[in-house]
């Protein structure tokens, strides 16, 4: 993948790396609390806000220049991580801006908060243990930059396109929020009779975000020179972070009813659907027989 070919300057990035944790709130990260969050959320999903949508999205901001703030320890905003994130965010926002425009709808670009250790966000405290997540209350994706090295070490997923897929998945949740899908899911979950039924909506939501990530991949495939090997890396990542795989590593057995992100195979299937078609209408995970997802 040649991500440097992607457009830049529209990522709406807040660079909070090198900060001292939570302003005014002490360092509420790591430790037991962080561990519990990690166990509940695992990577990708996360924060209840990730699923429970809602809100009107907060102030609309369509900035075109990278925003830097809280950069006390001199992390230059021109470093490669920042450039990478900016280009992935810029291109995802452009792709979805185009899709919405074609449908006669308005798209509010998602923004990205890069942080280390912990930071305060619209959905509460983001810690290193939360993994990447999207907060529908402030329209921002939160990513601890150390996540990607952890992903490579522990999940066996790596490579630029695999990292891009993580970001594009979170932006997929933003798209769901913009479309009102997140709200609908929240309502259905509230009226669900069993936990398994409530979880099934989460799975559909997560698989759709995977499919949306694939749509982005399709639309930048030529520009970013995405190769079959890149896709394989992303698929390996999807495999490593499917709920069944995480549960096998954790509890040693698979309990399908508690899946909230979908199995490895489901995640691969839906990512590939988006990637091969480039058509968001093919990402309708809600009108599929649940057993055939
Ligand atoms: Zn997710």
Coordinates of C-alpha atoms and ligand atoms in Angstrom, one line a residue:
X1 CA 0.0 0.0 0.0
X2 CA 1.3 3.5 -0.9
X3 CA -0.7 5.6 1.6
X4 CA 1.3 8.7 0.8
X5 CA -0.6 8.9 -2.5
X6 CA -3.8 9.6 -0.5
X7 CA -5.0 13.2 0.0
X8 CA -4.0 15.0 3.2
X9 CA -5.1 17.9 5.3
X10 CA -8.7 17.0 6.0
X11 CA -8.3 14.5 8.8
X12 CA -9.4 16.9 11.5
X13 CA -6.8 15.4 13.8
X14 CA -6.4 16.5 17.4
X15 CA -2.9 15.6 18.4
X16 CA -2.9 14.8 22.2
X17 CA 0.1 12.5 22.2
X18 CA 2.7 13.1 24.8
X19 CA 0.1 14.5 27.2
X20 CA 0.0 13.7 30.9
X21 CA -3.2 11.6 30.9
X22 CA -6.6 13.0 32.0
X23 CA -6.7 16.7 32.6
X24 CA -7.8 17.4 36.1
X25 CA -8.9 13.9 36.7
X26 CA -5.7 12.1 37.6
X27 CA -4.4 9.2 35.6
X28 CA -7.4 6.9 35.5
X29 CA -5.9 4.5 33.0
X30 CA -4.3 1.1 33.3
X31 CA -4.6 -0.8 36.4
X32 CA -7.8 -2.8 37.3
X33 CA -10.1 -0.3 35.7
X34 CA -8.3 -0.4 32.4
X35 CA -8.1 -4.1 32.5
X36 CA -11.9 -4.5 33.0
X37 CA -12.5 -2.1 30.1
X38 CA -10.1 -4.1 28.0
X39 CA -11.9 -7.4 28.8
X40 CA -15.3 -6.0 28.0
X41 CA -14.3 -4.0 25.0
X42 CA -11.4 -5.8 23.4
X43 CA -10.1 -4.1 20.4
X44 CA -12.4 -2.2 18.2
X45 CA -15.5 -1.7 19.6
X46 CA -15.8 -0.7 22.6
X47 CA -17.1 2.1 24.6
X48 CA -20.8 1.6 25.1
X49 CA -21.2 4.8 23.0
X50 CA -19.8 2.7 20.2
X51 CA -23.0 0.8 20.0
X52 CA -25.5 3.0 21.8
X53 CA -25.3 5.9 19.3
X54 CA -27.5 8.8 19.9
X55 CA -27.0 12.5 20.3
X56 CA -27.1 15.0 17.5
X57 CA -23.4 14.8 16.8
X58 CA -22.4 18.0 18.3
X59 CA -20.9 21.0 16.4
X60 CA -20.3 20.6 12.7
X61 CA -16.8 21.2 11.8
X62 CA -15.4 21.0 8.3
X63 CA -11.8 22.1 8.9
X64 CA -9.4 21.3 6.2
X65 CA -6.2 21.8 8.1
X66 CA -4.8 19.4 10.7
X67 CA -5.5 20.8 14.1
X68 CA -2.8 20.4 16.7
X69 CA -3.4 21.0 20.3
X70 CA -2.1 19.8 23.7
X71 CA 1.2 18.9 22.3
X72 CA 3.3 19.8 25.3
X73 CA 6.2 17.5 24.8
X74 CA 7.2 18.5 21.3
X75 CA 5.8 15.6 19.3
X76 CA 6.1 17.1 15.8
X77 CA 2.8 16.9 14.0
X78 CA 4.7 16.1 10.8
X79 CA 5.8 12.7 12.0
X80 CA 4.9 9.7 10.0
X81 CA 2.2 8.4 12.3
X82 CA 0.4 11.7 12.1
X83 CA 0.8 11.9 8.3
X84 CA -0.5 8.4 8.0
X85 CA -3.6 9.0 10.2
X86 CA -4.3 12.3 8.5
X87 CA -4.3 10.7 5.0
X88 CA -6.5 7.8 6.1
X89 CA -8.9 10.1 7.8
X90 CA -8.9 12.6 4.9
X91 CA -9.6 9.9 2.4
X92 CA -12.3 8.1 4.4
X93 CA -14.1 11.4 4.9
X94 CA -13.8 12.2 1.2
X95 CA -15.1 8.8 0.2
X96 CA -18.1 9.1 2.5
X97 CA -18.7 12.7 1.7
X98 CA -19.0 11.7 -2.0
X99 CA -21.3 8.8 -1.2
X100 CA -23.6 11.0 0.9
X101 CA -23.5 13.8 -1.7
X102 CA -24.6 11.3 -4.4
X103 CA -27.5 10.3 -2.2
X104 CA -28.4 13.9 -1.6
X105 CA -27.4 13.9 2.0
X106 CA -25.1 16.0 4.1
X107 CA -22.0 14.3 5.6
X108 CA -20.3 15.7 8.7
X109 CA -16.6 14.6 8.5
X110 CA -15.4 12.4 11.4
X111 CA -12.5 13.7 13.4
X112 CA -9.7 11.8 15.1
X113 CA -8.0 12.2 18.4
X114 CA -4.6 10.7 18.6
X115 CA -3.4 10.2 22.2
X116 CA -1.1 8.3 24.4
X117 CA -2.0 6.9 27.9
X118 CA -5.3 8.5 28.3
X119 CA -7.5 11.4 27.4
X120 CA -10.9 12.9 28.2
X121 CA -13.4 12.5 25.4
X122 CA -17.1 13.1 24.7
X123 CA -17.9 9.6 25.8
X124 CA -15.8 9.7 28.9
X125 CA -12.2 8.7 29.5
X126 CA -10.3 7.0 26.7
X127 CA -7.5 4.9 28.0
X128 CA -4.8 2.8 26.3
X129 CA -6.8 -0.3 27.3
X130 CA -10.0 0.9 25.5
X131 CA -8.7 0.1 22.0
X132 CA -9.8 2.3 19.2
X133 CA -13.4 3.5 19.4
X134 CA -15.8 6.0 18.0
X135 CA -17.7 8.4 20.2
X136 CA -21.0 9.4 18.6
X137 CA -21.5 12.2 21.0
X138 CA -18.6 14.2 19.6
X139 CA -18.1 12.5 16.2
X140 CA -14.6 11.6 17.0
X141 CA -12.5 8.5 16.6
X142 CA -10.1 7.9 19.5
X143 CA -6.8 6.1 18.9
X144 CA -3.9 5.5 21.2
X145 CA -0.9 5.4 18.9
X146 CA 0.6 2.5 20.8
X147 CA -2.4 0.4 19.7
X148 CA -0.8 -0.5 16.4
X149 CA 2.4 -1.8 17.8
X150 CA 0.3 -3.9 20.3
X151 CA -1.8 -5.1 17.4
X152 CA 1.3 -6.3 15.7
X153 CA 2.8 -8.0 18.8
X154 CA -0.3 -9.6 20.2
X155 CA -2.8 -10.1 17.4
X156 CA -0.5 -10.9 14.6
X157 CA -2.1 -8.2 12.5
X158 CA 0.2 -5.6 11.0
X159 CA 0.9 -3.6 7.9
X160 CA -0.4 -0.2 6.8
X161 CA -3.6 -1.5 5.2
X162 CA -4.5 -3.5 8.3
X163 CA -4.0 -0.3 10.4
X164 CA -6.1 1.6 7.9
X165 CA -8.8 -1.0 8.2
X166 CA -9.0 -0.3 11.9
X167 CA -9.4 3.4 11.3
X168 CA -11.9 2.9 8.5
X169 CA -14.0 0.5 10.7
X170 CA -14.3 3.3 13.3
X171 CA -15.2 5.8 10.6
X172 CA -17.8 3.2 9.5
X173 CA -19.4 3.7 13.0
X174 CA -19.5 7.4 12.3
X175 CA -21.3 6.7 9.0
X176 CA -23.8 4.6 10.9
X177 CA -24.3 7.5 13.3
X178 CA -24.8 10.0 10.4
X179 CA -27.3 7.6 8.8
X180 CA -29.3 7.2 12.0
X181 CA -28.6 3.5 12.0
X182 CA -26.9 3.6 15.4
X183 CA -30.0 5.2 16.9
X184 CA -32.3 2.5 15.4
X185 CA -30.1 -0.2 16.8
X186 CA -30.2 1.3 20.2
X187 CA -33.9 1.4 20.2
X188 CA -34.1 -2.2 19.1
X189 CA -31.7 -3.2 21.7
X190 CA -33.7 -1.6 24.4
X191 CA -36.8 -3.6 23.4
X192 CA -34.8 -6.8 23.0
X193 CA -36.1 -9.6 25.2
X194 CA -32.9 -11.5 25.7
X195 CA -29.2 -10.6 25.9
X196 CA -28.6 -12.8 22.9
X197 CA -31.1 -10.8 20.8
X198 CA -29.5 -7.5 22.0
X199 CA -26.1 -8.8 21.1
X200 CA -27.2 -9.8 17.6
X201 CA -27.9 -6.2 16.8
X202 CA -24.4 -5.3 17.9
X203 CA -23.0 -8.0 15.6
X204 CA -24.9 -6.6 12.7
X205 CA -23.7 -3.1 13.5
X206 CA -20.1 -4.3 13.7
X207 CA -20.2 -6.3 10.6
X208 CA -21.6 -3.4 8.7
X209 CA -18.8 -1.2 9.9
X210 CA -16.4 -3.8 8.6
X211 CA -18.2 -3.7 5.2
X212 CA -18.0 0.1 5.2
X213 CA -14.3 -0.2 5.8
X214 CA -14.1 -2.4 2.8
X215 CA -16.0 0.2 0.7
X216 CA -13.4 2.7 1.5
X217 CA -10.7 0.3 0.6
X218 CA -12.3 -0.3 -2.8
X219 CA -12.6 3.4 -3.5
X220 CA -8.9 4.1 -2.8
X221 CA -7.6 0.8 -4.2
X222 CA -5.9 2.2 -7.3
X223 CA -4.8 5.5 -5.8
X224 CA -3.2 3.9 -2.7
X225 CA -1.9 0.9 -4.7
X226 CA -3.6 -1.6 -2.5
X227 CA -2.3 -5.1 -3.2
X228 CA -3.6 -8.6 -2.6
X229 CA -1.0 -8.9 0.1
X230 CA -2.3 -5.8 1.8
X231 CA -5.8 -7.3 1.7
X232 CA -4.5 -10.6 3.1
X233 CA -2.9 -8.6 6.0
X234 CA -6.2 -6.9 6.7
X235 CA -8.0 -10.2 6.6
X236 CA -5.5 -11.7 9.0
X237 CA -6.3 -8.8 11.3
X238 CA -10.0 -9.4 11.0
X239 CA -9.3 -13.1 11.8
X240 CA -7.3 -12.2 14.9
X241 CA -9.9 -9.8 16.2
X242 CA -13.0 -11.9 15.6
X243 CA -14.9 -12.5 18.8
X244 CA -14.5 -16.3 18.5
X245 CA -10.7 -16.0 18.3
X246 CA -10.5 -13.6 21.2
X247 CA -12.7 -15.8 23.2
X248 CA -10.7 -18.9 22.5
X249 CA -7.6 -17.1 23.6
X250 CA -9.4 -15.8 26.7
X251 CA -11.8 -18.4 28.0
X252 CA -10.7 -21.4 25.9
X253 CA -14.1 -21.9 24.4
X254 CA -16.5 -20.2 22.1
X255 CA -19.9 -18.9 23.3
X256 CA -21.7 -17.6 20.2
X257 CA -24.5 -15.8 22.1
X258 CA -22.1 -13.5 23.7
X259 CA -20.5 -12.4 20.4
X260 CA -20.8 -8.7 19.9
X261 CA -18.5 -8.2 16.9
X262 CA -19.0 -11.2 14.9
X263 CA -16.9 -14.3 14.2
X264 CA -13.6 -14.1 12.4
X265 CA -15.2 -15.5 9.3
X266 CA -18.1 -13.1 9.4
X267 CA -15.8 -10.2 9.7
X268 CA -13.7 -11.3 6.7
X269 CA -16.8 -12.0 4.7
X270 CA -18.3 -8.5 5.3
X271 CA -15.0 -6.6 4.8
X272 CA -14.5 -8.5 1.6
X273 CA -18.1 -7.7 0.4
X274 CA -17.4 -4.0 0.9
X275 CA -13.9 -4.2 -0.7
X276 CA -15.0 -6.1 -3.8
X277 CA -18.2 -4.2 -4.5
X278 CA -17.4 -0.7 -3.3
X279 CA -21.1 -0.4 -2.8
X280 CA -22.4 0.6 0.7
X281 CA -25.9 -0.7 -0.3
X282 CA -24.3 -4.2 -0.2
X283 CA -23.5 -3.7 3.4
X284 CA -27.0 -4.2 4.7
X285 CA -26.3 -6.6 7.5
X286 CA -29.7 -5.9 9.1
X287 CA -31.8 -7.5 6.4
X288 CA -30.0 -10.8 6.3
X289 CA -31.0 -14.0 8.1
X290 CA -28.9 -13.9 11.2
X291 CA -27.7 -17.4 10.7
X292 CA -26.4 -16.5 7.3
X293 CA -24.5 -13.4 8.1
Ligands
LIG1 ZN1 -16.7 -1.5 16.0

